[in-house]
mmCIF file of the C-alpha atoms, coordinates in Angstrom:
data_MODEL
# 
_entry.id   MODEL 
# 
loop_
_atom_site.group_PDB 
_atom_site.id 
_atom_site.type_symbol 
_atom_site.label_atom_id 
_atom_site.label_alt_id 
_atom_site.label_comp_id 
_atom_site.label_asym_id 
_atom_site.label_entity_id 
_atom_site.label_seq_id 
_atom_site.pdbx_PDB_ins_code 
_atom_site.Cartn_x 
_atom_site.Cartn_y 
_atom_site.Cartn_z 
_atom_site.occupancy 
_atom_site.B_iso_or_equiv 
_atom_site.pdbx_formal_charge 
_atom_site.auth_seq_id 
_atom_site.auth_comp_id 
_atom_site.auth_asym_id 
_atom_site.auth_atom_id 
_atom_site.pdbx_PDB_model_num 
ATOM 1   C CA . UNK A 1 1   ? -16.700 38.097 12.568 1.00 0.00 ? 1   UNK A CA 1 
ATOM 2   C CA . UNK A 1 2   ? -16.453 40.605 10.220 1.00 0.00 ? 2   UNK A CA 1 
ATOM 3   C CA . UNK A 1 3   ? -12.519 40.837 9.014  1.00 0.00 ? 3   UNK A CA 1 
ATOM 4   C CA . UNK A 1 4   ? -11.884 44.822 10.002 1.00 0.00 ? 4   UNK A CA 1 
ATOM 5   C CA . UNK A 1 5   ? -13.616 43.923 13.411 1.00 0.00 ? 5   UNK A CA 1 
ATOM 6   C CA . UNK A 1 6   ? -10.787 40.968 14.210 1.00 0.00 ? 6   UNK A CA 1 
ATOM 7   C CA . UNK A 1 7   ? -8.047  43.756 12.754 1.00 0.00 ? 7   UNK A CA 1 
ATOM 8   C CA . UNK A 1 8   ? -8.981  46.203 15.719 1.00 0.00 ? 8   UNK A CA 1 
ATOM 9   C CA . UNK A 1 9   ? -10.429 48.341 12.442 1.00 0.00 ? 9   UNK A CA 1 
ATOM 10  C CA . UNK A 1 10  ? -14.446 48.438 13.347 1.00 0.00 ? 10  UNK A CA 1 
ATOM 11  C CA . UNK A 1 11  ? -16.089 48.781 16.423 1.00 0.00 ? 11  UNK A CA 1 
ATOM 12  C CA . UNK A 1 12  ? -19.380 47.286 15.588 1.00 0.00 ? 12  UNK A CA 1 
ATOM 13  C CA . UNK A 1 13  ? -19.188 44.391 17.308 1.00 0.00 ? 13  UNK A CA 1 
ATOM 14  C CA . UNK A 1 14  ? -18.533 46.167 20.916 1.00 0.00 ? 14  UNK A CA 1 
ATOM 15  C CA . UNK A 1 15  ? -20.772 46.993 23.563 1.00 0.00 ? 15  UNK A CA 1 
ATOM 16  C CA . UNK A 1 16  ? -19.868 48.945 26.883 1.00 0.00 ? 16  UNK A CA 1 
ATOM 17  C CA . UNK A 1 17  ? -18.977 47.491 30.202 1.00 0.00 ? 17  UNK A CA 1 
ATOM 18  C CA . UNK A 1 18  ? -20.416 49.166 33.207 1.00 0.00 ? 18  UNK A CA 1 
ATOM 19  C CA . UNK A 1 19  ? -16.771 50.784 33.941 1.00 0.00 ? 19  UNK A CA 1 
ATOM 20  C CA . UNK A 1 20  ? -16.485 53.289 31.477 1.00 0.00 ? 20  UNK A CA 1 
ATOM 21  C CA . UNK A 1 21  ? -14.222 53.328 28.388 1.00 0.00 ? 21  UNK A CA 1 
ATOM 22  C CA . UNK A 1 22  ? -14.283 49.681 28.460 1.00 0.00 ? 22  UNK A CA 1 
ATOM 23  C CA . UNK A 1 23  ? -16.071 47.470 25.978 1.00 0.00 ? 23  UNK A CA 1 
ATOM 24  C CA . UNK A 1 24  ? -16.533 43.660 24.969 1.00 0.00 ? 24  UNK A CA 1 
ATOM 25  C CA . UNK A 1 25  ? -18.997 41.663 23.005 1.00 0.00 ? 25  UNK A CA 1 
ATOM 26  C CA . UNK A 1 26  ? -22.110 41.226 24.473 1.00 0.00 ? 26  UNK A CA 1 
ATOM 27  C CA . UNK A 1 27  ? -21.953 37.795 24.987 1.00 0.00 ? 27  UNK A CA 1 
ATOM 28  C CA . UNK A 1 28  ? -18.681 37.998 26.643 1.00 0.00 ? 28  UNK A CA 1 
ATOM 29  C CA . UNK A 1 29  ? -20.085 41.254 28.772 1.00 0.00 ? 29  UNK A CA 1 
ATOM 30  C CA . UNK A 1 30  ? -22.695 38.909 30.199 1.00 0.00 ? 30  UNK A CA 1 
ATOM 31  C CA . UNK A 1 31  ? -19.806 36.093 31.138 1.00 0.00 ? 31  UNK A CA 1 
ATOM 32  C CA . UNK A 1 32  ? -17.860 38.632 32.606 1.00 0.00 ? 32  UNK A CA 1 
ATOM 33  C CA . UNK A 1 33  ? -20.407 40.355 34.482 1.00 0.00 ? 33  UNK A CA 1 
ATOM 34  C CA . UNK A 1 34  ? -21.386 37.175 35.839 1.00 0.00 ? 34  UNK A CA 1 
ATOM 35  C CA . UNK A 1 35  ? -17.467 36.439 36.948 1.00 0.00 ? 35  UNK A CA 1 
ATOM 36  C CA . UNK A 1 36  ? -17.467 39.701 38.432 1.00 0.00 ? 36  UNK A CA 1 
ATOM 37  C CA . UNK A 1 37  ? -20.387 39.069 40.700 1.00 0.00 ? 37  UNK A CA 1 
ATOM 38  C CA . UNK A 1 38  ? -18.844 35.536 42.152 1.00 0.00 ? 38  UNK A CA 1 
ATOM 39  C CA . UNK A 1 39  ? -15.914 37.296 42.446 1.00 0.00 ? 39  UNK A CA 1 
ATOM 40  C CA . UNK A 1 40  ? -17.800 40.360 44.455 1.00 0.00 ? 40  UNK A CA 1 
ATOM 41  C CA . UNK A 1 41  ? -19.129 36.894 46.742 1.00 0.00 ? 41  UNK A CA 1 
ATOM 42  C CA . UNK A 1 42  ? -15.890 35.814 47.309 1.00 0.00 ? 42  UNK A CA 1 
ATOM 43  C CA . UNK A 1 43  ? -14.928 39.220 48.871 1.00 0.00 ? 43  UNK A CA 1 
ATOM 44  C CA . UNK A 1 44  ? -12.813 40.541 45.304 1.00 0.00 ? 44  UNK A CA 1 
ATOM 45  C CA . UNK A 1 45  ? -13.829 43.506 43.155 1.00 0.00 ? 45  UNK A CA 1 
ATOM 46  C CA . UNK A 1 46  ? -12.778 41.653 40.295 1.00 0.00 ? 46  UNK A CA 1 
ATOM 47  C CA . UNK A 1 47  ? -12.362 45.123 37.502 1.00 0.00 ? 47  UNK A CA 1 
ATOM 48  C CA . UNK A 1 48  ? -11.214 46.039 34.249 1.00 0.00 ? 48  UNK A CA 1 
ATOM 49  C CA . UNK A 1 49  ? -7.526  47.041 33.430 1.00 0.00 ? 49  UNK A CA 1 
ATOM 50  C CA . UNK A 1 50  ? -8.006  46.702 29.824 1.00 0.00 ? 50  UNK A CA 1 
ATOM 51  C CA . UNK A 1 51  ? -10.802 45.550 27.164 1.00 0.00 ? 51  UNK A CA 1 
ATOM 52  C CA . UNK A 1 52  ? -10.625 46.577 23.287 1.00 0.00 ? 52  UNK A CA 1 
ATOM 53  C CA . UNK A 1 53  ? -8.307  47.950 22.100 1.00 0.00 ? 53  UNK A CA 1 
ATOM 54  C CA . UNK A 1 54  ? -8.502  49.110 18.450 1.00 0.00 ? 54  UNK A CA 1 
ATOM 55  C CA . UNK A 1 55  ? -6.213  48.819 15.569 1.00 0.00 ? 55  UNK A CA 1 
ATOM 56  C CA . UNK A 1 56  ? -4.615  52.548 16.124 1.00 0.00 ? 56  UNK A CA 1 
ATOM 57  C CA . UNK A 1 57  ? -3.858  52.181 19.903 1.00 0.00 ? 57  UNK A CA 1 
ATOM 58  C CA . UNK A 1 58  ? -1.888  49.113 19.187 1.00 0.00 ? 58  UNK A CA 1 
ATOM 59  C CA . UNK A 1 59  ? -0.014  50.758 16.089 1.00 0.00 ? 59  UNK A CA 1 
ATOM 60  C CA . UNK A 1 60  ? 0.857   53.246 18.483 1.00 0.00 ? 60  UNK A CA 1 
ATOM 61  C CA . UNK A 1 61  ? 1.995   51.288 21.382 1.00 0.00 ? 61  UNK A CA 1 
ATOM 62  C CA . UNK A 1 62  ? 4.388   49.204 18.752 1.00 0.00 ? 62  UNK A CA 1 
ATOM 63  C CA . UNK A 1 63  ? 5.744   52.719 17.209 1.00 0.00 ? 63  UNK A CA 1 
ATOM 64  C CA . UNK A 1 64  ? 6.323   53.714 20.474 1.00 0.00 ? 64  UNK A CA 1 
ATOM 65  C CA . UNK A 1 65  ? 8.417   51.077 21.475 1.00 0.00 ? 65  UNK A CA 1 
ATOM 66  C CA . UNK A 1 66  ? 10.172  50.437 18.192 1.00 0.00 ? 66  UNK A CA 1 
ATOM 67  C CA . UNK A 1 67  ? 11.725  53.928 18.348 1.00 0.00 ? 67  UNK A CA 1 
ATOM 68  C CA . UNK A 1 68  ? 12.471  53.719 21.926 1.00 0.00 ? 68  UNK A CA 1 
ATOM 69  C CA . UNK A 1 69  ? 9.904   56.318 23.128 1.00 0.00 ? 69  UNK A CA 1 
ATOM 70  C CA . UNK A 1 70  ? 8.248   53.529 25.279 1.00 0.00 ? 70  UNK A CA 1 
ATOM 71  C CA . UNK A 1 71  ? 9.685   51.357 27.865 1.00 0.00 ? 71  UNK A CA 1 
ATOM 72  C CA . UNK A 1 72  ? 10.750  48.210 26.601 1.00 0.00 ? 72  UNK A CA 1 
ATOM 73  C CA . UNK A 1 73  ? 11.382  44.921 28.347 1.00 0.00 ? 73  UNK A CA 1 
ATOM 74  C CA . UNK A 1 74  ? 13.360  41.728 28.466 1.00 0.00 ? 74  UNK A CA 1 
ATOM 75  C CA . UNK A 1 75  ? 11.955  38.068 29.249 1.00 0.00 ? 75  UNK A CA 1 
ATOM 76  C CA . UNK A 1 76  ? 12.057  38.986 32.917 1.00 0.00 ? 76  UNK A CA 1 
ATOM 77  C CA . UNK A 1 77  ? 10.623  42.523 32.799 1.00 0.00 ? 77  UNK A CA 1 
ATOM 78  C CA . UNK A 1 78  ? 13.830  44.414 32.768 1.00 0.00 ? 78  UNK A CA 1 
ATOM 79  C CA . UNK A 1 79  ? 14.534  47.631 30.545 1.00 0.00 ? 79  UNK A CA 1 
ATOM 80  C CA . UNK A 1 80  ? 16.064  47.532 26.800 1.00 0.00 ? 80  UNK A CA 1 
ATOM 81  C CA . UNK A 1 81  ? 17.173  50.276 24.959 1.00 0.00 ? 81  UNK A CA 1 
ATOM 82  C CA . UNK A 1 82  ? 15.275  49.277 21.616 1.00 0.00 ? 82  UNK A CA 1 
ATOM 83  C CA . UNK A 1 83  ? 17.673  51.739 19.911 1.00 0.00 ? 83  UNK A CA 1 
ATOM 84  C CA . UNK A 1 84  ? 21.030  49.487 20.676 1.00 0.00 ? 84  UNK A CA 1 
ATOM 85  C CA . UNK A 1 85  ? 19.107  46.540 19.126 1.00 0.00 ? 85  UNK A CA 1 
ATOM 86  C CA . UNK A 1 86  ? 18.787  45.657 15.404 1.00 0.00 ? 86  UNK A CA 1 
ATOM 87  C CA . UNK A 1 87  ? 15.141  45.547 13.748 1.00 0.00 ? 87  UNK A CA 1 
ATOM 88  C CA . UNK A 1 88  ? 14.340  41.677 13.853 1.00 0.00 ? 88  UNK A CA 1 
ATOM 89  C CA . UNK A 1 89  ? 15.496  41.835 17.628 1.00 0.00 ? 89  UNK A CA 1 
ATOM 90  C CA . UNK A 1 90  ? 13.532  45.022 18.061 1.00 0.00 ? 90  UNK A CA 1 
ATOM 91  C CA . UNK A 1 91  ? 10.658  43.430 16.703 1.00 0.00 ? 91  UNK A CA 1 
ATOM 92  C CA . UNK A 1 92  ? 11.179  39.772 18.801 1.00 0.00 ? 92  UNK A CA 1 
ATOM 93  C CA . UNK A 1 93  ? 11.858  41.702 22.045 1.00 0.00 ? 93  UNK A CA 1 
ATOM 94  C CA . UNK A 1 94  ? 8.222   43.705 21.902 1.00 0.00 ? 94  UNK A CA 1 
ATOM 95  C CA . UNK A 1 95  ? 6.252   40.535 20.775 1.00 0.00 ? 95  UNK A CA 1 
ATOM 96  C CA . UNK A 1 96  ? 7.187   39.260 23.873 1.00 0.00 ? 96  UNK A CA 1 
ATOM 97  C CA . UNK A 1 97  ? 4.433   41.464 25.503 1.00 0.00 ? 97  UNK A CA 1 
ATOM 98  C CA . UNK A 1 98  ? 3.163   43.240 22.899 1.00 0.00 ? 98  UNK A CA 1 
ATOM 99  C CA . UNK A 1 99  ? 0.929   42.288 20.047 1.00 0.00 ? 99  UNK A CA 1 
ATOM 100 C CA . UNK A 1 100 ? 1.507   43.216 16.385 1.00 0.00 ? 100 UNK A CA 1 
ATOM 101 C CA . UNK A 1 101 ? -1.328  45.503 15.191 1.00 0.00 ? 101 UNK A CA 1 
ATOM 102 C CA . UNK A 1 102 ? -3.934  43.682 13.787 1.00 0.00 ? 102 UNK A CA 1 
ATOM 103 C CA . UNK A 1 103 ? -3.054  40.744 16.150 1.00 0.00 ? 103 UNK A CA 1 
ATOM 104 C CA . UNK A 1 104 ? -4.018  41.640 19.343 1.00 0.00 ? 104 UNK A CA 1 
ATOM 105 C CA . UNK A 1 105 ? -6.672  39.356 20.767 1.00 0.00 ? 105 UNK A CA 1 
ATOM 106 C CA . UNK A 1 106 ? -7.916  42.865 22.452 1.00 0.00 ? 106 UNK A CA 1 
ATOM 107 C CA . UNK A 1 107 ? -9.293  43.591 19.226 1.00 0.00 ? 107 UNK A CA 1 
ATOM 108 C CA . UNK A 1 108 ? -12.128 40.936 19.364 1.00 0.00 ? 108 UNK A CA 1 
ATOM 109 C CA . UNK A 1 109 ? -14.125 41.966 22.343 1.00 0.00 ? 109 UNK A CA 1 
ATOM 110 C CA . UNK A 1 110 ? -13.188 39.173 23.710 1.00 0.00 ? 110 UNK A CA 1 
ATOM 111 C CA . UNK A 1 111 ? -10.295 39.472 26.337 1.00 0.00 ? 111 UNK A CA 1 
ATOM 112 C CA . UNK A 1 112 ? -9.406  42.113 28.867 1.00 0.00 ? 112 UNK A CA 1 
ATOM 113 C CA . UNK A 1 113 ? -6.880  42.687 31.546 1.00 0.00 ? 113 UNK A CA 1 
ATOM 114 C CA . UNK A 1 114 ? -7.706  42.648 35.175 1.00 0.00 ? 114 UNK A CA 1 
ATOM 115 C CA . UNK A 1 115 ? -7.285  43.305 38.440 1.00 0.00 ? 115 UNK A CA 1 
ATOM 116 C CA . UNK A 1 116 ? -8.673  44.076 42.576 1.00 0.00 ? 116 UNK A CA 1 
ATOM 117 C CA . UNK A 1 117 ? -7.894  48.138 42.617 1.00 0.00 ? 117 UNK A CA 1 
ATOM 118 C CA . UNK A 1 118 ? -8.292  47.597 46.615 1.00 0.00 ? 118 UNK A CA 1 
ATOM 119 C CA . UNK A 1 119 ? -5.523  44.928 46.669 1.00 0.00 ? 119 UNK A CA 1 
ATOM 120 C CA . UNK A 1 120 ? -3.748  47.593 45.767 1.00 0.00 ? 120 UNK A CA 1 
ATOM 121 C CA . UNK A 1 121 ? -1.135  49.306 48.300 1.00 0.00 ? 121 UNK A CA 1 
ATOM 122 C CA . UNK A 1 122 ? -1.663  52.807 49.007 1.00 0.00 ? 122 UNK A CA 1 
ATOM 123 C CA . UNK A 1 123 ? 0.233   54.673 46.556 1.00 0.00 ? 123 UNK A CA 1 
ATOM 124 C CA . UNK A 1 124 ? 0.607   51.722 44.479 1.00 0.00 ? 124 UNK A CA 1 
ATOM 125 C CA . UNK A 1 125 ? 0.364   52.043 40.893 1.00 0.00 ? 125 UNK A CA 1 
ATOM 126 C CA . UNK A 1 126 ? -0.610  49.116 38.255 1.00 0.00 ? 126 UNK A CA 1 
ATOM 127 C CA . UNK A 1 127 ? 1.944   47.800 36.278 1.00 0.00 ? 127 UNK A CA 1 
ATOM 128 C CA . UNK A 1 128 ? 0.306   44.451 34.966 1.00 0.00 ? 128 UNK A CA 1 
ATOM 129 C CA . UNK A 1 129 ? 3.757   42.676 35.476 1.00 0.00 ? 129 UNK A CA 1 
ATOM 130 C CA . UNK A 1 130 ? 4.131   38.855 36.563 1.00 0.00 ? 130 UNK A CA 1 
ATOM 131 C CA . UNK A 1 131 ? 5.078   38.938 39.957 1.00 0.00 ? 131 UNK A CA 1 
ATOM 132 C CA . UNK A 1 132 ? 1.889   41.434 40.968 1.00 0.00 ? 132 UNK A CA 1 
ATOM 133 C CA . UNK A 1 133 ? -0.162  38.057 40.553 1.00 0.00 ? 133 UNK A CA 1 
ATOM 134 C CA . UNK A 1 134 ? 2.417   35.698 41.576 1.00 0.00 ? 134 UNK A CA 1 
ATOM 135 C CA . UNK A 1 135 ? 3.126   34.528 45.499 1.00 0.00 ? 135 UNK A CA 1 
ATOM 136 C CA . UNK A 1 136 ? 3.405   37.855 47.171 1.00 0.00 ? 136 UNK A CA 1 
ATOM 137 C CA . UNK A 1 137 ? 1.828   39.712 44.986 1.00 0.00 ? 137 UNK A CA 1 
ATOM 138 C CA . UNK A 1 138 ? -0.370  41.872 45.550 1.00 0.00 ? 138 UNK A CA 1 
ATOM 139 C CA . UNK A 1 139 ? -3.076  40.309 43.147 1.00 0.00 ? 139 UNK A CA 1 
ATOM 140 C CA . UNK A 1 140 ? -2.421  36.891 44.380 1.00 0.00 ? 140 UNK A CA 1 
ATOM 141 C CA . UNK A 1 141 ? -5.582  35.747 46.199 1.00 0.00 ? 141 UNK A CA 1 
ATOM 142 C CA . UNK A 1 142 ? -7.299  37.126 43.580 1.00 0.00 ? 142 UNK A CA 1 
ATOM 143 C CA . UNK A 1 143 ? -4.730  35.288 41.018 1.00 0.00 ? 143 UNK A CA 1 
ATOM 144 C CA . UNK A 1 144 ? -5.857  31.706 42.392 1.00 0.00 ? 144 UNK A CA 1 
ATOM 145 C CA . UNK A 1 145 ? -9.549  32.217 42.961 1.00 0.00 ? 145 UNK A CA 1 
ATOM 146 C CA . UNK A 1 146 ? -9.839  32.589 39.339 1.00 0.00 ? 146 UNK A CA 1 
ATOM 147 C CA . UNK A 1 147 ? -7.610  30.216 38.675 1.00 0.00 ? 147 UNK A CA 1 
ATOM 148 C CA . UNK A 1 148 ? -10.098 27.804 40.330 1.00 0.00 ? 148 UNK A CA 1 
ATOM 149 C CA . UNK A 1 149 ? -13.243 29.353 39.228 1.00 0.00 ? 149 UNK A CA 1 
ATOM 150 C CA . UNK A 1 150 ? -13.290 31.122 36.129 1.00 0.00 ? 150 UNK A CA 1 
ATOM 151 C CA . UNK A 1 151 ? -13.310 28.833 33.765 1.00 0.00 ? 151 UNK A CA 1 
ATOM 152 C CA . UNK A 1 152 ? -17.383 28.226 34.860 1.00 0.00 ? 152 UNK A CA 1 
ATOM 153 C CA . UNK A 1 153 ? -17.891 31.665 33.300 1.00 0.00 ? 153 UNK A CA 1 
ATOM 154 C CA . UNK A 1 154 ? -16.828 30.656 29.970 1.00 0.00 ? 154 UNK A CA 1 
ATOM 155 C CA . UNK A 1 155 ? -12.669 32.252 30.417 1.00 0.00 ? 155 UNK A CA 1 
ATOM 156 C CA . UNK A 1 156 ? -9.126  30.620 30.607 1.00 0.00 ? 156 UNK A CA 1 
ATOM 157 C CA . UNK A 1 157 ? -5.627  32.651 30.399 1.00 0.00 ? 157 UNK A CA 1 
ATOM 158 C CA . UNK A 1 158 ? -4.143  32.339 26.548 1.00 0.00 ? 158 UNK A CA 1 
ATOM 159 C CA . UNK A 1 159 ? -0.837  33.260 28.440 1.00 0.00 ? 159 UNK A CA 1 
ATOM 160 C CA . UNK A 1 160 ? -1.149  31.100 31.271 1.00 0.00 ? 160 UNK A CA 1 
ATOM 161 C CA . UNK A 1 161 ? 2.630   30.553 30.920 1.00 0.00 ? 161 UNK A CA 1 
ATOM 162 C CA . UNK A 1 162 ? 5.365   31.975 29.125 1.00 0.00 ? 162 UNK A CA 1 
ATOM 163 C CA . UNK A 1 163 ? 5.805   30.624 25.684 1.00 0.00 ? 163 UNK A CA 1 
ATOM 164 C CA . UNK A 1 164 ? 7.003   32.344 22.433 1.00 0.00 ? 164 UNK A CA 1 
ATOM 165 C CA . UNK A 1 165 ? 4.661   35.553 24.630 1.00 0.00 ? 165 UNK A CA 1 
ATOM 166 C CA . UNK A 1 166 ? 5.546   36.267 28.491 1.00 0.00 ? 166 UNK A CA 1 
ATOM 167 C CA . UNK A 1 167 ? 2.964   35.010 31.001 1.00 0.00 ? 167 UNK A CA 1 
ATOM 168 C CA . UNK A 1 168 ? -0.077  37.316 31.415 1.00 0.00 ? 168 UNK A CA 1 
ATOM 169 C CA . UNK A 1 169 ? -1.785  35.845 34.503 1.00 0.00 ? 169 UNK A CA 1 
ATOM 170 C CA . UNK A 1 170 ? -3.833  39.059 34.115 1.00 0.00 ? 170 UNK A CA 1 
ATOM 171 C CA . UNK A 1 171 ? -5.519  38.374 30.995 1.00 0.00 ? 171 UNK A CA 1 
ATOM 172 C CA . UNK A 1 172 ? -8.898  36.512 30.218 1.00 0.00 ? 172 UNK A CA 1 
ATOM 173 C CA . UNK A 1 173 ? -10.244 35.366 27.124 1.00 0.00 ? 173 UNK A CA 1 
ATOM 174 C CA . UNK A 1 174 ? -13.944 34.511 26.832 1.00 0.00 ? 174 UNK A CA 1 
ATOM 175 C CA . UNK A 1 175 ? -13.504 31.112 25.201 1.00 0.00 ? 175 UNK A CA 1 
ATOM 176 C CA . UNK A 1 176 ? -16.638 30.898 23.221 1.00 0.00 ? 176 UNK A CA 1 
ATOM 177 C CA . UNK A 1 177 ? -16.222 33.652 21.090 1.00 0.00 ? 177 UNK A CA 1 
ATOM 178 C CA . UNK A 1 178 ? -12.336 33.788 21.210 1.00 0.00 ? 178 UNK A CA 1 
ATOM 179 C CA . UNK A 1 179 ? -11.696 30.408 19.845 1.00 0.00 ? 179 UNK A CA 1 
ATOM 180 C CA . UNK A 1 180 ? -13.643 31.803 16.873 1.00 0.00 ? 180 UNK A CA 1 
ATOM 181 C CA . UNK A 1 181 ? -11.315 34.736 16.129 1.00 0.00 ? 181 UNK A CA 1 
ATOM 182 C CA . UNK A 1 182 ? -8.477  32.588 16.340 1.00 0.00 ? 182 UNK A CA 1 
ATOM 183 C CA . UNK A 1 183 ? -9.003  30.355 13.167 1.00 0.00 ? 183 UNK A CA 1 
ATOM 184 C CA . UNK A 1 184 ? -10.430 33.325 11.364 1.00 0.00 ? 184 UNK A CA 1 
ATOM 185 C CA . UNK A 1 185 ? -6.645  35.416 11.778 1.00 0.00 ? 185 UNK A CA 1 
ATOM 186 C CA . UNK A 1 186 ? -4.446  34.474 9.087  1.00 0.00 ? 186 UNK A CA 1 
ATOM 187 C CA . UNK A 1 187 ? -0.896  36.099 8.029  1.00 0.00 ? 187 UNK A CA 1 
ATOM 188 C CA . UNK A 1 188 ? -2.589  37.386 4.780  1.00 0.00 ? 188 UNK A CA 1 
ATOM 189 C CA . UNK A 1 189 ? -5.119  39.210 6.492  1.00 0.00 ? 189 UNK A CA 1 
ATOM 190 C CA . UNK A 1 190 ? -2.999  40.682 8.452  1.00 0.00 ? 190 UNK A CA 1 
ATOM 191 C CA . UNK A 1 191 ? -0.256  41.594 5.749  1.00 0.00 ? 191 UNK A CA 1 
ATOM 192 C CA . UNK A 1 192 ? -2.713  43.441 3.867  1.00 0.00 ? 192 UNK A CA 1 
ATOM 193 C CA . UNK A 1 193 ? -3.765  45.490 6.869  1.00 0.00 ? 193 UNK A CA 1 
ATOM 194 C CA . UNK A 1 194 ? -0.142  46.432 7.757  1.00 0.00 ? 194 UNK A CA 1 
ATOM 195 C CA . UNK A 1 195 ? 0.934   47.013 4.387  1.00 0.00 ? 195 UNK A CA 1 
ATOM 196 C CA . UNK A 1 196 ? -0.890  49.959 3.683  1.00 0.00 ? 196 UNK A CA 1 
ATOM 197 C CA . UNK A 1 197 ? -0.317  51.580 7.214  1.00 0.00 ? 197 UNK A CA 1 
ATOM 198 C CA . UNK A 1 198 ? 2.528   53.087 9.377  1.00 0.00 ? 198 UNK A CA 1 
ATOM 199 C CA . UNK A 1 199 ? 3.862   50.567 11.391 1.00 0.00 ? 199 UNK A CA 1 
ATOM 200 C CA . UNK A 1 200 ? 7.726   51.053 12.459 1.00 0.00 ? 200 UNK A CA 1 
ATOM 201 C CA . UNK A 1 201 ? 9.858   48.324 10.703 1.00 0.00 ? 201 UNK A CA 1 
ATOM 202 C CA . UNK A 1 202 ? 7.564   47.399 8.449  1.00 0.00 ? 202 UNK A CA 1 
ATOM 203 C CA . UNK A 1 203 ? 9.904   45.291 5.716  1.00 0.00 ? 203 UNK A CA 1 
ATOM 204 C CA . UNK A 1 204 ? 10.970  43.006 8.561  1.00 0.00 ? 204 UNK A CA 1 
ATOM 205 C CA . UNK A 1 205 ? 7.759   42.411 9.932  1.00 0.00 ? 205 UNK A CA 1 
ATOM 206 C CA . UNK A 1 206 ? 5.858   41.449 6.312  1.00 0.00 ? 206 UNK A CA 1 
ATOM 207 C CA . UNK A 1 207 ? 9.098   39.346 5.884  1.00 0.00 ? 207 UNK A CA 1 
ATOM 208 C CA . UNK A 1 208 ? 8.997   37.441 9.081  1.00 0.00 ? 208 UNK A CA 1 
ATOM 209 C CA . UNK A 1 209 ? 5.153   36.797 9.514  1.00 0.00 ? 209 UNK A CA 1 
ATOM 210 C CA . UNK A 1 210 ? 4.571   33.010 8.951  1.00 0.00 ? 210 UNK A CA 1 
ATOM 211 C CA . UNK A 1 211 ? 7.483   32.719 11.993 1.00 0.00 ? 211 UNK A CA 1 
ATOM 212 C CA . UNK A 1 212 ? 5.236   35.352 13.745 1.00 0.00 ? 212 UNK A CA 1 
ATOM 213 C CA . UNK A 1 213 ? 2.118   33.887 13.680 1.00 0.00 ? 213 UNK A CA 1 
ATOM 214 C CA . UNK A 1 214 ? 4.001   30.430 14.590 1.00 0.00 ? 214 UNK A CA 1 
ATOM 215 C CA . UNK A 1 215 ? 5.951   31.479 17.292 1.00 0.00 ? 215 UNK A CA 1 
ATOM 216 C CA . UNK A 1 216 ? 3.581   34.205 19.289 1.00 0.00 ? 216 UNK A CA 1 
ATOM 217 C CA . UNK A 1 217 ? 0.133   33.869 17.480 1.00 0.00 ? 217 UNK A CA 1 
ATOM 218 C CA . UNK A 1 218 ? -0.745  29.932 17.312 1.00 0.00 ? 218 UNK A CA 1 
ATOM 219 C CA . UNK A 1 219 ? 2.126   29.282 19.993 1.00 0.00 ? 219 UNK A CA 1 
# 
């Protein structure tokens, strides 16, 4: 893959889903599609949350919760006030559920987020958080029927369990093509991408990279 496509900085390698605003590659379009309709078999309208997300949208996400304009959270999803923490914590705390521009596998066209809108409580809103997909949750059934079956369609969950990054029982990656992008990423790509843009805490961030990419990248 082209290196501004696995940055989130090109959009070439994207084509659309059938839900609009969201895109993948085409490869991993036809694997999803394909998940989606033994999913529709097994009585779940398996849909989109999230897909790509570009370089930009991620830069603002992190600016937005670097300067405390965005909600912030701790290991177990409650709020921080990003402004009472120093920089290095500032920037530990969001990489616990939020990728580093440039990072993100959502860049690749590989991974999305999803989830059964009619699981969903009247009234209910989304909040992609643990416990929706955990025993009691609303997204449970859904939760272990592609636990058990997805991995037929090419997928797995990078964030199965919490590690250095929280658990995202939400998110599939299309192994094929993911497994691709992840030995292409390197710190120096990334540190030349970041360097000439306007990330929040940007000296910390080029100065801790090699224990970023250890800790929440190659986990």
């Amino acid at each position: 893959m082209m290196s501004a496509c696995l940055l989130g900085l090109d959009e070439r390698h994207l084509v659309p889903l059938a839900e609009p605003g969201h895109r993948l590659q085409a490869e991993a379009r036809a694997a999803f599609e394909a998940l989606q309709a033994a999913a529709a078999g097994a009585g779940f309208h398996l849909a989109p949350a999230s897909s790509f997300r570009g370089f930009d949208r991620q830069l603002a996400i992190w600016n937005g919760k670097f300067e405390g304009q965005r909600p912030l959270l701790d290991a177990h999803s409650r709020p921080l006030d990003a402004l009472t923490l120093s920089e290095p914590e500032r920037i530990h705390a969001i990489l616990r559920w939020s990728a580093l521009p440039g990072t993100s596998r959502h860049h690749w066209g590989t991974d999305l987020d999803v989830y059964d809108p009619t699981l969903l409580p009247s009234g209910g809103k989304l909040q992609l958080e643990p416990w929706e997909y955990e025993t009691g949750g609303y997204f449970h059934p859904l939760s272990q029927w592609l636990n058990a079956n997805m991995g037929r369609f090419g997928f797995y969950l990078p964030y199965a369990v919490a590690s250095g990054v929280g658990a995202e029982p939400w998110h599939l990656s299309y192994r094929p093509l993911a497994q691709h992008c992840e030995r292409q990423l390197t710190p120096a790509l990334v540190a030349e991408a970041l360097a000439a843009r306007p990330i929040s805490g940007k000296t910390h961030i080029l100065n801790m990279l090699d224990e970023i990419f250890a800790r929440y990248i190659y986990h």
